[in-house]
mmCIF file of C-alpha atoms and ligand atoms in Angstrom:
data_model
loop_
_atom_site.group_PDB
_atom_site.id
_atom_site.type_symbol
_atom_site.label_atom_id
_atom_site.label_comp_id
_atom_site.label_asym_id
_atom_site.label_seq_id
_atom_site.Cartn_x
_atom_site.Cartn_y
_atom_site.Cartn_z
ATOM 1 C CA MET A 29 -17.969 -4.750 -2.410
ATOM 2 C CA PRO A 30 -15.124 -6.782 -3.960
ATOM 3 C CA ASP A 31 -14.490 -10.102 -2.270
ATOM 4 C CA ILE A 32 -11.193 -9.313 -0.574
ATOM 5 C CA THR A 33 -9.333 -11.809 1.623
ATOM 6 C CA ASN A 34 -7.742 -10.248 4.698
ATOM 7 C CA ALA A 35 -4.802 -11.440 6.813
ATOM 8 C CA LEU A 36 -5.613 -13.012 10.187
ATOM 9 C CA THR A 37 -2.692 -12.914 12.623
ATOM 10 C CA ILE A 38 -2.144 -14.059 16.200
ATOM 11 C CA ASP A 39 0.674 -12.700 18.377
ATOM 12 C CA PHE A 40 1.263 -15.958 20.227
ATOM 13 C CA GLU A 41 2.470 -15.108 23.723
ATOM 14 C CA ASP A 42 1.302 -15.835 27.279
ATOM 15 C CA TRP A 43 -0.748 -13.227 29.201
ATOM 16 C CA TYR A 44 2.194 -11.890 31.247
ATOM 17 C CA GLN A 45 4.695 -11.653 28.390
ATOM 18 C CA GLY A 46 3.452 -8.423 26.783
ATOM 19 C CA LEU A 47 3.321 -6.376 29.980
ATOM 20 C CA GLU A 48 6.886 -5.021 30.080
ATOM 21 C CA ILE A 49 7.723 -7.461 32.902
ATOM 22 C CA PRO A 50 11.365 -8.640 32.632
ATOM 23 C CA PRO A 51 11.664 -12.247 31.373
ATOM 24 C CA SER A 52 13.656 -13.084 34.533
ATOM 25 C CA GLU A 53 10.352 -12.724 36.473
ATOM 26 C CA TRP A 54 8.136 -14.721 34.089
ATOM 27 C CA GLY A 55 8.643 -17.954 36.036
ATOM 28 C CA LYS A 56 6.409 -16.815 38.901
ATOM 29 C CA PHE A 57 3.258 -16.484 36.773
ATOM 30 C CA GLU A 58 0.747 -19.190 35.884
ATOM 31 C CA SER A 59 1.274 -20.396 32.312
ATOM 32 C CA ARG A 60 -2.001 -20.445 30.365
ATOM 33 C CA ILE A 61 -0.743 -20.393 26.783
ATOM 34 C CA VAL A 62 -1.522 -24.021 25.957
ATOM 35 C CA GLY A 63 -5.164 -23.813 27.101
ATOM 36 C CA ALA A 64 -5.742 -20.414 25.485
ATOM 37 C CA GLY A 65 -4.021 -21.592 22.296
ATOM 38 C CA GLN A 66 -6.165 -24.705 22.053
ATOM 39 C CA ARG A 67 -9.296 -22.634 22.607
ATOM 40 C CA LEU A 68 -8.254 -20.331 19.779
ATOM 41 C CA LEU A 69 -7.562 -23.328 17.535
ATOM 42 C CA ARG A 70 -11.114 -24.564 18.213
ATOM 43 C CA ILE A 71 -12.646 -21.171 17.339
ATOM 44 C CA LEU A 72 -10.646 -20.978 14.095
ATOM 45 C CA GLY A 73 -11.432 -24.606 13.303
ATOM 46 C CA ASP A 74 -15.171 -24.041 13.800
ATOM 47 C CA ALA A 75 -14.978 -21.041 11.457
ATOM 48 C CA ASN A 76 -12.811 -23.016 9.018
ATOM 49 C CA VAL A 77 -10.248 -20.199 8.881
ATOM 50 C CA LYS A 78 -6.454 -20.418 8.791
ATOM 51 C CA ALA A 79 -4.255 -17.753 10.385
ATOM 52 C CA THR A 80 -0.626 -16.752 10.862
ATOM 53 C CA PHE A 81 0.680 -17.332 14.397
ATOM 54 C CA PHE A 82 3.669 -15.114 15.227
ATOM 55 C CA VAL A 83 5.100 -17.256 18.035
ATOM 56 C CA LEU A 84 7.302 -15.869 20.802
ATOM 57 C CA GLY A 85 10.574 -17.839 20.900
ATOM 58 C CA ALA A 86 10.339 -18.296 24.676
ATOM 59 C CA VAL A 87 6.928 -19.957 24.188
ATOM 60 C CA ALA A 88 8.216 -22.225 21.419
ATOM 61 C CA GLU A 89 11.068 -23.421 23.650
ATOM 62 C CA ARG A 90 8.870 -24.092 26.675
ATOM 63 C CA HIS A 91 5.778 -25.442 24.881
ATOM 64 C CA PRO A 92 6.889 -26.923 21.547
ATOM 65 C CA GLU A 93 3.837 -29.240 21.574
ATOM 66 C CA ILE A 94 1.338 -26.384 21.108
ATOM 67 C CA VAL A 95 3.465 -24.911 18.312
ATOM 68 C CA ARG A 96 3.433 -28.309 16.604
ATOM 69 C CA GLU A 97 -0.335 -28.492 17.092
ATOM 70 C CA ILE A 98 -0.822 -25.072 15.449
ATOM 71 C CA GLY A 99 1.267 -26.119 12.462
ATOM 72 C CA ALA A 100 -0.494 -29.477 12.184
ATOM 73 C CA ALA A 101 -3.851 -27.649 12.061
ATOM 74 C CA GLY A 102 -2.682 -25.935 8.856
ATOM 75 C CA HIS A 103 -1.841 -22.487 10.204
ATOM 76 C CA GLU A 104 1.235 -20.504 9.201
ATOM 77 C CA LEU A 105 3.989 -20.114 11.824
ATOM 78 C CA GLY A 106 5.933 -16.859 12.085
ATOM 79 C CA THR A 107 8.130 -15.300 14.755
ATOM 80 C CA HIS A 108 7.345 -12.695 17.415
ATOM 81 C CA GLY A 109 10.983 -12.452 18.546
ATOM 82 C CA TYR A 110 12.374 -14.221 21.602
ATOM 83 C CA SER A 111 11.899 -12.170 24.790
ATOM 84 C CA HIS A 112 9.195 -9.596 23.964
ATOM 85 C CA THR A 113 11.628 -6.708 24.369
ATOM 86 C CA LEU A 114 11.139 -3.323 22.670
ATOM 87 C CA ILE A 115 13.454 -3.607 19.661
ATOM 88 C CA TYR A 116 14.550 0.044 19.807
ATOM 89 C CA ASN A 117 15.855 -0.615 23.333
ATOM 90 C CA GLN A 118 17.996 -3.516 22.109
ATOM 91 C CA SER A 119 21.355 -3.401 20.378
ATOM 92 C CA PRO A 120 21.454 -4.828 16.849
ATOM 93 C CA GLU A 121 23.771 -7.571 18.146
ATOM 94 C CA VAL A 122 21.356 -8.698 20.859
ATOM 95 C CA PHE A 123 18.403 -8.490 18.445
ATOM 96 C CA ARG A 124 20.230 -10.711 15.954
ATOM 97 C CA GLU A 125 21.147 -13.335 18.566
ATOM 98 C CA GLU A 126 17.616 -13.429 19.994
ATOM 99 C CA MET A 127 16.086 -13.618 16.508
ATOM 100 C CA LYS A 128 18.295 -16.586 15.565
ATOM 101 C CA ARG A 129 17.220 -18.371 18.748
ATOM 102 C CA ALA A 130 13.522 -17.494 18.174
ATOM 103 C CA LEU A 131 13.567 -18.697 14.550
ATOM 104 C CA GLY A 132 15.346 -21.903 15.572
ATOM 105 C CA ALA A 133 12.830 -22.613 18.356
ATOM 106 C CA VAL A 134 9.776 -22.333 16.100
ATOM 107 C CA GLU A 135 11.392 -24.191 13.227
ATOM 108 C CA GLN A 136 12.539 -26.993 15.503
ATOM 109 C CA ALA A 137 9.162 -27.299 17.231
ATOM 110 C CA ALA A 138 7.121 -27.510 14.035
ATOM 111 C CA GLY A 139 9.583 -28.546 11.319
ATOM 112 C CA VAL A 140 8.666 -25.628 9.045
ATOM 113 C CA ARG A 141 10.572 -22.637 7.722
ATOM 114 C CA VAL A 142 9.486 -19.273 9.147
ATOM 115 C CA LEU A 143 8.764 -16.586 6.558
ATOM 116 C CA GLY A 144 7.311 -13.732 8.594
ATOM 117 C CA HIS A 145 7.981 -11.531 11.632
ATOM 118 C CA ARG A 146 5.838 -9.336 13.892
ATOM 119 C CA ALA A 147 7.767 -7.166 16.343
ATOM 120 C CA PRO A 148 6.849 -7.154 20.040
ATOM 121 C CA PHE A 149 4.849 -3.964 20.745
ATOM 122 C CA PHE A 150 5.101 -3.123 16.988
ATOM 123 C CA SER A 151 8.498 -1.740 17.998
ATOM 124 C CA ILE A 152 10.036 -1.260 14.565
ATOM 125 C CA THR A 153 10.031 2.526 14.483
ATOM 126 C CA LYS A 154 12.297 5.122 12.874
ATOM 127 C CA LYS A 155 14.805 4.332 15.681
ATOM 128 C CA SER A 156 14.957 0.621 14.855
ATOM 129 C CA LEU A 157 14.634 0.295 11.053
ATOM 130 C CA TRP A 158 18.016 -1.529 11.202
ATOM 131 C CA ALA A 159 16.050 -4.528 12.479
ATOM 132 C CA LEU A 160 14.621 -5.058 8.979
ATOM 133 C CA ASP A 161 18.149 -5.516 7.583
ATOM 134 C CA ILE A 162 18.877 -8.192 10.183
ATOM 135 C CA LEU A 163 15.576 -9.955 9.465
ATOM 136 C CA GLY A 164 16.342 -9.960 5.727
ATOM 137 C CA ASP A 165 19.829 -11.252 6.431
ATOM 138 C CA LEU A 166 18.409 -14.142 8.516
ATOM 139 C CA GLY A 167 16.112 -15.193 5.668
ATOM 140 C CA VAL A 168 12.853 -13.645 6.898
ATOM 141 C CA ARG A 169 10.734 -12.825 3.825
ATOM 142 C CA TYR A 170 8.195 -10.417 5.240
ATOM 143 C CA ASP A 171 7.548 -8.204 8.231
ATOM 144 C CA SER A 172 4.288 -6.936 9.698
ATOM 145 C CA SER A 173 5.330 -4.581 12.492
ATOM 146 C CA ILE A 174 5.107 -1.011 11.282
ATOM 147 C CA PHE A 175 2.061 0.791 12.644
ATOM 148 C CA PRO A 176 1.330 4.048 10.761
ATOM 149 C CA VAL A 177 0.088 5.831 13.886
ATOM 150 C CA MET A 178 1.702 7.666 16.788
ATOM 151 C CA ASN A 179 1.510 5.811 20.115
ATOM 152 C CA TYR A 180 3.588 6.330 23.259
ATOM 153 C CA ARG A 181 5.316 3.019 22.539
ATOM 154 C CA TYR A 182 5.222 2.544 18.771
ATOM 155 C CA GLY A 183 4.360 3.939 15.382
ATOM 156 C CA ILE A 184 5.726 5.630 12.252
ATOM 157 C CA GLU A 185 2.958 8.124 11.644
ATOM 158 C CA ASP A 186 3.800 8.848 7.990
ATOM 159 C CA ALA A 187 4.585 5.230 6.966
ATOM 160 C CA PRO A 188 2.702 3.693 4.012
ATOM 161 C CA ARG A 189 -0.658 2.157 4.932
ATOM 162 C CA TRP A 190 -0.558 -0.655 2.352
ATOM 163 C CA PRO A 191 1.763 -3.637 1.744
ATOM 164 C CA TYR A 192 4.967 -2.685 -0.072
ATOM 165 C CA ASP A 193 8.297 -4.140 -1.218
ATOM 166 C CA LEU A 194 11.586 -3.184 0.332
ATOM 167 C CA VAL A 195 15.208 -4.290 0.235
ATOM 168 C CA ALA A 196 16.576 -5.202 3.657
ATOM 169 C CA GLY A 197 20.052 -6.541 4.313
ATOM 170 C CA GLY A 198 20.434 -6.878 0.533
ATOM 171 C CA HIS A 199 17.374 -9.129 0.330
ATOM 172 C CA GLU A 200 13.913 -8.497 -1.076
ATOM 173 C CA MET A 201 11.271 -8.314 1.615
ATOM 174 C CA ARG A 202 7.670 -7.214 1.945
ATOM 175 C CA GLU A 203 6.160 -5.089 4.684
ATOM 176 C CA PHE A 204 2.489 -5.427 5.580
ATOM 177 C CA PRO A 205 1.767 -2.454 7.860
ATOM 178 C CA ILE A 206 -0.821 -2.780 10.622
ATOM 179 C CA SER A 207 -4.139 -1.647 9.156
ATOM 180 C CA THR A 208 -5.614 1.738 9.942
ATOM 181 C CA TRP A 209 -8.833 3.456 8.959
ATOM 182 C CA ARG A 210 -8.356 6.921 7.495
ATOM 183 C CA VAL A 211 -10.819 9.299 9.176
ATOM 184 C CA LEU A 212 -10.679 13.111 8.912
ATOM 185 C CA GLY A 213 -7.054 13.049 7.781
ATOM 186 C CA LYS A 214 -5.944 10.781 10.635
ATOM 187 C CA ASN A 215 -4.987 7.085 10.713
ATOM 188 C CA VAL A 216 -7.237 5.400 13.261
ATOM 189 C CA PRO A 217 -6.060 2.028 14.638
ATOM 190 C CA ILE A 218 -8.841 -0.528 14.218
ATOM 191 C CA ALA A 219 -7.001 -3.703 13.380
ATOM 192 C CA GLY A 220 -7.184 -5.674 16.604
ATOM 193 C CA GLY A 221 -5.838 -6.071 20.118
ATOM 194 C CA ALA A 222 -7.069 -3.494 22.625
ATOM 195 C CA TYR A 223 -8.649 -1.375 19.877
ATOM 196 C CA PHE A 224 -10.905 -4.317 18.992
ATOM 197 C CA ARG A 225 -12.107 -4.472 22.610
ATOM 198 C CA ILE A 226 -12.330 -0.735 23.353
ATOM 199 C CA PHE A 227 -14.228 0.451 20.248
ATOM 200 C CA PRO A 228 -17.674 -1.061 19.514
ATOM 201 C CA TYR A 229 -17.492 -3.953 17.033
ATOM 202 C CA LEU A 230 -19.139 -1.787 14.362
ATOM 203 C CA VAL A 231 -16.052 0.461 14.271
ATOM 204 C CA THR A 232 -13.853 -2.490 13.270
ATOM 205 C CA ARG A 233 -16.424 -3.695 10.762
ATOM 206 C CA THR A 234 -16.836 -0.265 9.154
ATOM 207 C CA GLY A 235 -13.059 0.249 9.049
ATOM 208 C CA PHE A 236 -12.451 -3.143 7.437
ATOM 209 C CA ARG A 237 -15.208 -2.505 4.897
ATOM 210 C CA SER A 238 -13.756 0.857 4.008
ATOM 211 C CA ILE A 239 -10.301 -0.723 3.451
ATOM 212 C CA ASN A 240 -11.728 -3.618 1.403
ATOM 213 C CA ARG A 241 -13.737 -1.147 -0.703
ATOM 214 C CA THR A 242 -10.422 0.249 -1.970
ATOM 215 C CA GLY A 243 -9.674 -3.263 -3.249
ATOM 216 C CA ARG A 244 -7.021 -3.888 -0.609
ATOM 217 C CA PRO A 245 -6.643 -6.391 2.239
ATOM 218 C CA ALA A 246 -6.548 -5.471 5.919
ATOM 219 C CA VAL A 247 -4.633 -7.243 8.669
ATOM 220 C CA PHE A 248 -6.250 -8.228 11.960
ATOM 221 C CA TYR A 249 -4.258 -9.212 15.062
ATOM 222 C CA LEU A 250 -5.192 -10.828 18.360
ATOM 223 C CA HIS A 251 -3.513 -12.435 21.391
ATOM 224 C CA PRO A 252 -4.576 -15.772 22.895
ATOM 225 C CA TRP A 253 -4.996 -14.202 26.373
ATOM 226 C CA GLU A 254 -7.662 -11.883 24.939
ATOM 227 C CA ILE A 255 -10.040 -14.849 24.709
ATOM 228 C CA ASP A 256 -9.057 -16.004 28.227
ATOM 229 C CA PRO A 257 -10.843 -13.505 30.517
ATOM 230 C CA GLN A 258 -10.103 -15.708 33.564
ATOM 231 C CA HIS A 259 -6.362 -15.100 33.429
ATOM 232 C CA PRO A 260 -4.885 -13.681 36.669
ATOM 233 C CA ARG A 261 -5.296 -10.033 37.646
ATOM 234 C CA ILE A 262 -2.015 -8.472 38.764
ATOM 235 C CA ASP A 263 -0.999 -4.933 39.715
ATOM 236 C CA LEU A 264 0.283 -3.045 36.680
ATOM 237 C CA PRO A 265 1.035 0.567 35.792
ATOM 238 C CA ARG A 266 -2.334 2.129 35.005
ATOM 239 C CA ARG A 267 -1.584 2.882 31.315
ATOM 240 C CA ILE A 268 -0.930 -0.837 30.792
ATOM 241 C CA ALA A 269 -3.688 -2.253 33.034
ATOM 242 C CA THR A 270 -6.542 -0.229 31.495
ATOM 243 C CA THR A 271 -5.962 -1.580 27.998
ATOM 244 C CA HIS A 272 -4.819 -5.089 28.975
ATOM 245 C CA TYR A 273 -7.888 -6.054 31.004
ATOM 246 C CA PHE A 274 -10.506 -3.955 29.185
ATOM 247 C CA ASN A 275 -13.612 -5.819 27.992
ATOM 248 C CA LEU A 276 -11.941 -9.242 27.652
ATOM 249 C CA LYS A 277 -15.306 -10.962 27.981
ATOM 250 C CA ALA A 278 -16.404 -9.498 24.637
ATOM 251 C CA THR A 279 -13.442 -10.685 22.555
ATOM 252 C CA GLU A 280 -14.501 -14.212 21.667
ATOM 253 C CA GLY A 281 -18.011 -13.214 20.516
ATOM 254 C CA ARG A 282 -16.612 -10.349 18.460
ATOM 255 C CA LEU A 283 -13.977 -12.594 16.895
ATOM 256 C CA VAL A 284 -16.626 -15.109 15.846
ATOM 257 C CA ARG A 285 -18.618 -12.260 14.262
ATOM 258 C CA LEU A 286 -15.583 -10.873 12.469
ATOM 259 C CA LEU A 287 -14.762 -14.312 11.037
ATOM 260 C CA ARG A 288 -18.346 -14.499 9.734
ATOM 261 C CA ASP A 289 -18.342 -10.975 8.276
ATOM 262 C CA PHE A 290 -15.012 -11.112 6.376
ATOM 263 C CA HIS A 291 -12.751 -13.539 4.507
ATOM 264 C CA PHE A 292 -9.405 -14.319 6.125
ATOM 265 C CA ALA A 293 -6.272 -16.316 5.287
ATOM 266 C CA PRO A 294 -2.666 -16.563 6.562
ATOM 267 C CA MET A 295 -0.530 -13.554 5.728
ATOM 268 C CA LYS A 296 1.909 -15.370 3.415
ATOM 269 C CA GLU A 297 -1.020 -16.131 1.096
ATOM 270 C CA ILE A 298 -2.287 -12.545 1.079
ATOM 271 C CA ILE A 299 1.063 -10.987 0.187
ATOM 272 C CA ASN A 300 2.198 -13.917 -1.892
ATOM 273 C CA VAL A 301 5.500 -14.744 -0.234
ATOM 274 C CA SER A 302 7.018 -18.198 -0.174
HETATM 275 ZN ZN1 LIG B 419 3.292 -9.348 21.662
#
């Protein structure tokens, strides 16, 4: 098999921020992002791997010290938006204002320029492709949000499966779609998050191998709370609770295995953007 380097990405948000709970209620939950982030930094440090951290703007404003720590450890810093809102439910004006604030928060915390964006809930769909124009206009050089599957919350089923160039807001950008494994004419999501915990590890490994055998890189994504199985249990709508809490105990061991089985680097190095 060719020696392909894949993109390792972290959607850097606290455990309660990706649960469709309004930001106005976030204050009542225990913040665990610093501890979970430091644990993740140790795992990556032990494996000697660098990643891209797509940091939520609200996290960067409240905990700039952990964002600085991530940057100082040699990882790439990107943006995950400001308030973890589904982009297709926002107006372009609100998206632009939040994105400016999110970019400013990460750049101020770590003193680096942000090149890349990952949408909350992968919510750049056919209804919200306008968001790419705004990202291009604000100087973002690449996006990694489009998931070529159909999910109740996200997906562009017929989108390209491999990185490609596009022009957004009059600027050249690259899109690195979330990786899928093509099985029996269907795109199967294997690239991380809940799928990494629900399917046996061998499914991810076989999927990654099959992508790398085509000579192309895959992208893997994870959240810090997925290696923090002790985070609080709260009542959630069942469709959210079943995936959020599923098999959290297995994540860290599987991540360590994945980092042994494949080569990884930050996304900007894989798609050659600077
Ligand atoms: Zn997220």
